[in-house]
Coordinates of C-alpha atoms in Angstrom, one line a residue:
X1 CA -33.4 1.1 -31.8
X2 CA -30.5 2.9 -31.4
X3 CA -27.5 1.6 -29.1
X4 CA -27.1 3.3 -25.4
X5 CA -23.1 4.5 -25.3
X6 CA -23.3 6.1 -22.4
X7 CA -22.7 2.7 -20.3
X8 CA -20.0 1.9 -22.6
X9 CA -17.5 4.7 -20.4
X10 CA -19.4 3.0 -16.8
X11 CA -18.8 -0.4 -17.9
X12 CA -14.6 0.3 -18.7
X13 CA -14.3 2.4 -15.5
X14 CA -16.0 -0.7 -13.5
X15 CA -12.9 -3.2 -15.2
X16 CA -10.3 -0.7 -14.4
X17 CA -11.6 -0.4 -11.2
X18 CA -11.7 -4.1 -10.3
X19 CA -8.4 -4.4 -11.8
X20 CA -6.8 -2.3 -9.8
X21 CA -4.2 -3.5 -6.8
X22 CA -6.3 -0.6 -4.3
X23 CA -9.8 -2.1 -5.1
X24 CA -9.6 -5.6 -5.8
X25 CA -9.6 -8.2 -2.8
X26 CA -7.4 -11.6 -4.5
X27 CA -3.6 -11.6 -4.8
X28 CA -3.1 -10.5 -1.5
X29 CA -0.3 -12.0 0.5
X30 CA 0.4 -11.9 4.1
X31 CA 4.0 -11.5 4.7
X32 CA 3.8 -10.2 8.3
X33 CA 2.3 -8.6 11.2
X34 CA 3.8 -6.4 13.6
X35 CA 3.9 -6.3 17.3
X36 CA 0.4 -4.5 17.9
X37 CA -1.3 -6.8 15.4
X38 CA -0.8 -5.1 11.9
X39 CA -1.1 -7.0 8.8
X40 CA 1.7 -7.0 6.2
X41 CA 0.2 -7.4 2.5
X42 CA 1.9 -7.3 -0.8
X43 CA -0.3 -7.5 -4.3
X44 CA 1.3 -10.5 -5.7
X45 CA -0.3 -9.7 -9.4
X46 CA 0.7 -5.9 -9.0
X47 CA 4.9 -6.6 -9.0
X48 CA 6.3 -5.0 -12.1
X49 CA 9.9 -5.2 -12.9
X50 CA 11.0 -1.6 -13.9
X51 CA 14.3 -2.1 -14.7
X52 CA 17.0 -5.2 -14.3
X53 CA 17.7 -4.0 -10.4
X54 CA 14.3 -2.2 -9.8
X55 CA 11.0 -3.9 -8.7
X56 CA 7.2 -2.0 -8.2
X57 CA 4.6 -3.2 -5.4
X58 CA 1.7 -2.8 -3.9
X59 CA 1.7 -3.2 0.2
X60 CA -1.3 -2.4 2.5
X61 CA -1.5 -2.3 5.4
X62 CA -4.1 -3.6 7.9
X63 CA -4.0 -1.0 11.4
X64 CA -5.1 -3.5 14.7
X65 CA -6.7 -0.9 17.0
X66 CA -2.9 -0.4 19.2
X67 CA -1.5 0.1 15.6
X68 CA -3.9 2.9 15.0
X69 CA -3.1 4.4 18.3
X70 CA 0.7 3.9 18.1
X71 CA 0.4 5.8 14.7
X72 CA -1.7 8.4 15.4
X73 CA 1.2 9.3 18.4
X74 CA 3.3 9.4 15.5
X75 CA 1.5 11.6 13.3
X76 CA 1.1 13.7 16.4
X77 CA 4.6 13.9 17.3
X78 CA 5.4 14.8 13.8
X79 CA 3.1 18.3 13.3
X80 CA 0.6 16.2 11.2
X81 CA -3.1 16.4 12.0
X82 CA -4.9 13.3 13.0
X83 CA -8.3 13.9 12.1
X84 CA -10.5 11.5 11.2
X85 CA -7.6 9.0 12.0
X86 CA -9.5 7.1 14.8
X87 CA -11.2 5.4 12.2
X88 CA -8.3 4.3 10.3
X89 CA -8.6 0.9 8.9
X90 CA -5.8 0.5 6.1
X91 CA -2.8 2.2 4.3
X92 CA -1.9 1.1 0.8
X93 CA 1.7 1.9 -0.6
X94 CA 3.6 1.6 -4.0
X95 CA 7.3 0.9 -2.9
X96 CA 10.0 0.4 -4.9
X97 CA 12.4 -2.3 -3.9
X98 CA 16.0 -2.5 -5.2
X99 CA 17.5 -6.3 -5.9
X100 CA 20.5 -5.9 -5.6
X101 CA 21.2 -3.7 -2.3
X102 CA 19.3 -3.2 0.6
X103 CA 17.4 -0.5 0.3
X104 CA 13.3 -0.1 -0.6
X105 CA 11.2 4.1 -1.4
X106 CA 7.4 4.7 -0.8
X107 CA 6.7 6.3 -4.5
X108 CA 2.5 6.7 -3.8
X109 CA 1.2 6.4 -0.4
X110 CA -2.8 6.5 0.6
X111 CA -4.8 6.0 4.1
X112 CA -8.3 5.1 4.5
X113 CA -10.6 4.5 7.7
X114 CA -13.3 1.8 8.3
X115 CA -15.9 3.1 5.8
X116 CA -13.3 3.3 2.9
X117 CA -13.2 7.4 3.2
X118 CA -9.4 8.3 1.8
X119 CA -7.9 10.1 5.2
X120 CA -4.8 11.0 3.1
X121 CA -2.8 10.7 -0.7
X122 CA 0.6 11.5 -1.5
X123 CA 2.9 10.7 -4.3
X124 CA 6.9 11.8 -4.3
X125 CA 10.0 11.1 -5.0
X126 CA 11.0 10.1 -1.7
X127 CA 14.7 8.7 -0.8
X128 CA 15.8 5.9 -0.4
X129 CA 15.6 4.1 3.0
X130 CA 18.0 1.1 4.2
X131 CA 16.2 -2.3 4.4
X132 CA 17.2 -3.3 8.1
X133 CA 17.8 -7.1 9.0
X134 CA 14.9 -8.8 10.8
X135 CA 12.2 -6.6 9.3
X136 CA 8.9 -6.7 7.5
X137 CA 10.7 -4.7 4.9
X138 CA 13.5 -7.9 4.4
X139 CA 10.8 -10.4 4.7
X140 CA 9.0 -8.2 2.0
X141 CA 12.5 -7.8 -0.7
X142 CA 12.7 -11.7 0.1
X143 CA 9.3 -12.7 -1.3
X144 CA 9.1 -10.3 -4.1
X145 CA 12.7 -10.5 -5.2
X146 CA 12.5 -14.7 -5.2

């Protein structure tokens, strides 16, 4: 009997799948909500240090139902289409946090709505933005940087 292959490439794509930060459901850490009800995540076993100054994460996150609202207005108000987004469930982020000043980039962003359907993906270089006091973004840079 000859061995079957072709579940060899199904069976790897299944372990990179599960071991991705996006897909897999442990590691997850609250580290905030917002005022319509959000949920602040970080993926504790994604955190990479890239350089001495420079750390990688993953952050989702979850939209209450005044969240999805309030950023659908924003898309709106922005030129940016909204379809599909009255579903919208989650967001997932790599950001890039600096150490040693305060200051954090979204390098890969990606939305998704209730029935895990990708609403939107975008990867950039994108600038740097200051980390203000009193936000989810210092609370974030506090817990990841410990």
């Amino acid at each position: 009997m000859k061995p079957n292959f072709s579940l060899l490439p199904t069976f790897f794509l299944m372990i990179l799948l599960l071991a991705s930060p996006a897909i897999g459901f442990s590691d997850w850490v609250e580290y905030g909500r917002s005022d319509h009800g959000d949920i602040y995540l970080y993926h504790s076993g994604s955190m990479k240090q890239k350089t001495k100054d420079i750390v990688h994460v993953w952050v989702k996150i979850v939209f209450s139902a005044e969240g999805r609202k309030d950023y659908m207005i924003k898309l709106r108000n922005s030129g940016e289409s909204t379809e599909g987004y009255e579903k919208l469930s989650h967001s997932l982020s790599l950001v890039e946090i600096d150490r040693t000043r305060p200051r954090f980039r979204i390098l890969y962003g990606s939305e998704y709505d209730t029935e895990d359907k990708e609403l939107f993906r975008g990867s950039r270089e994108a600038p740097w933005k200051e980390i203000l006091p009193n936000t989810t973004q210092e609370i974030l840079k506090k817990q990841v940087c410990k």
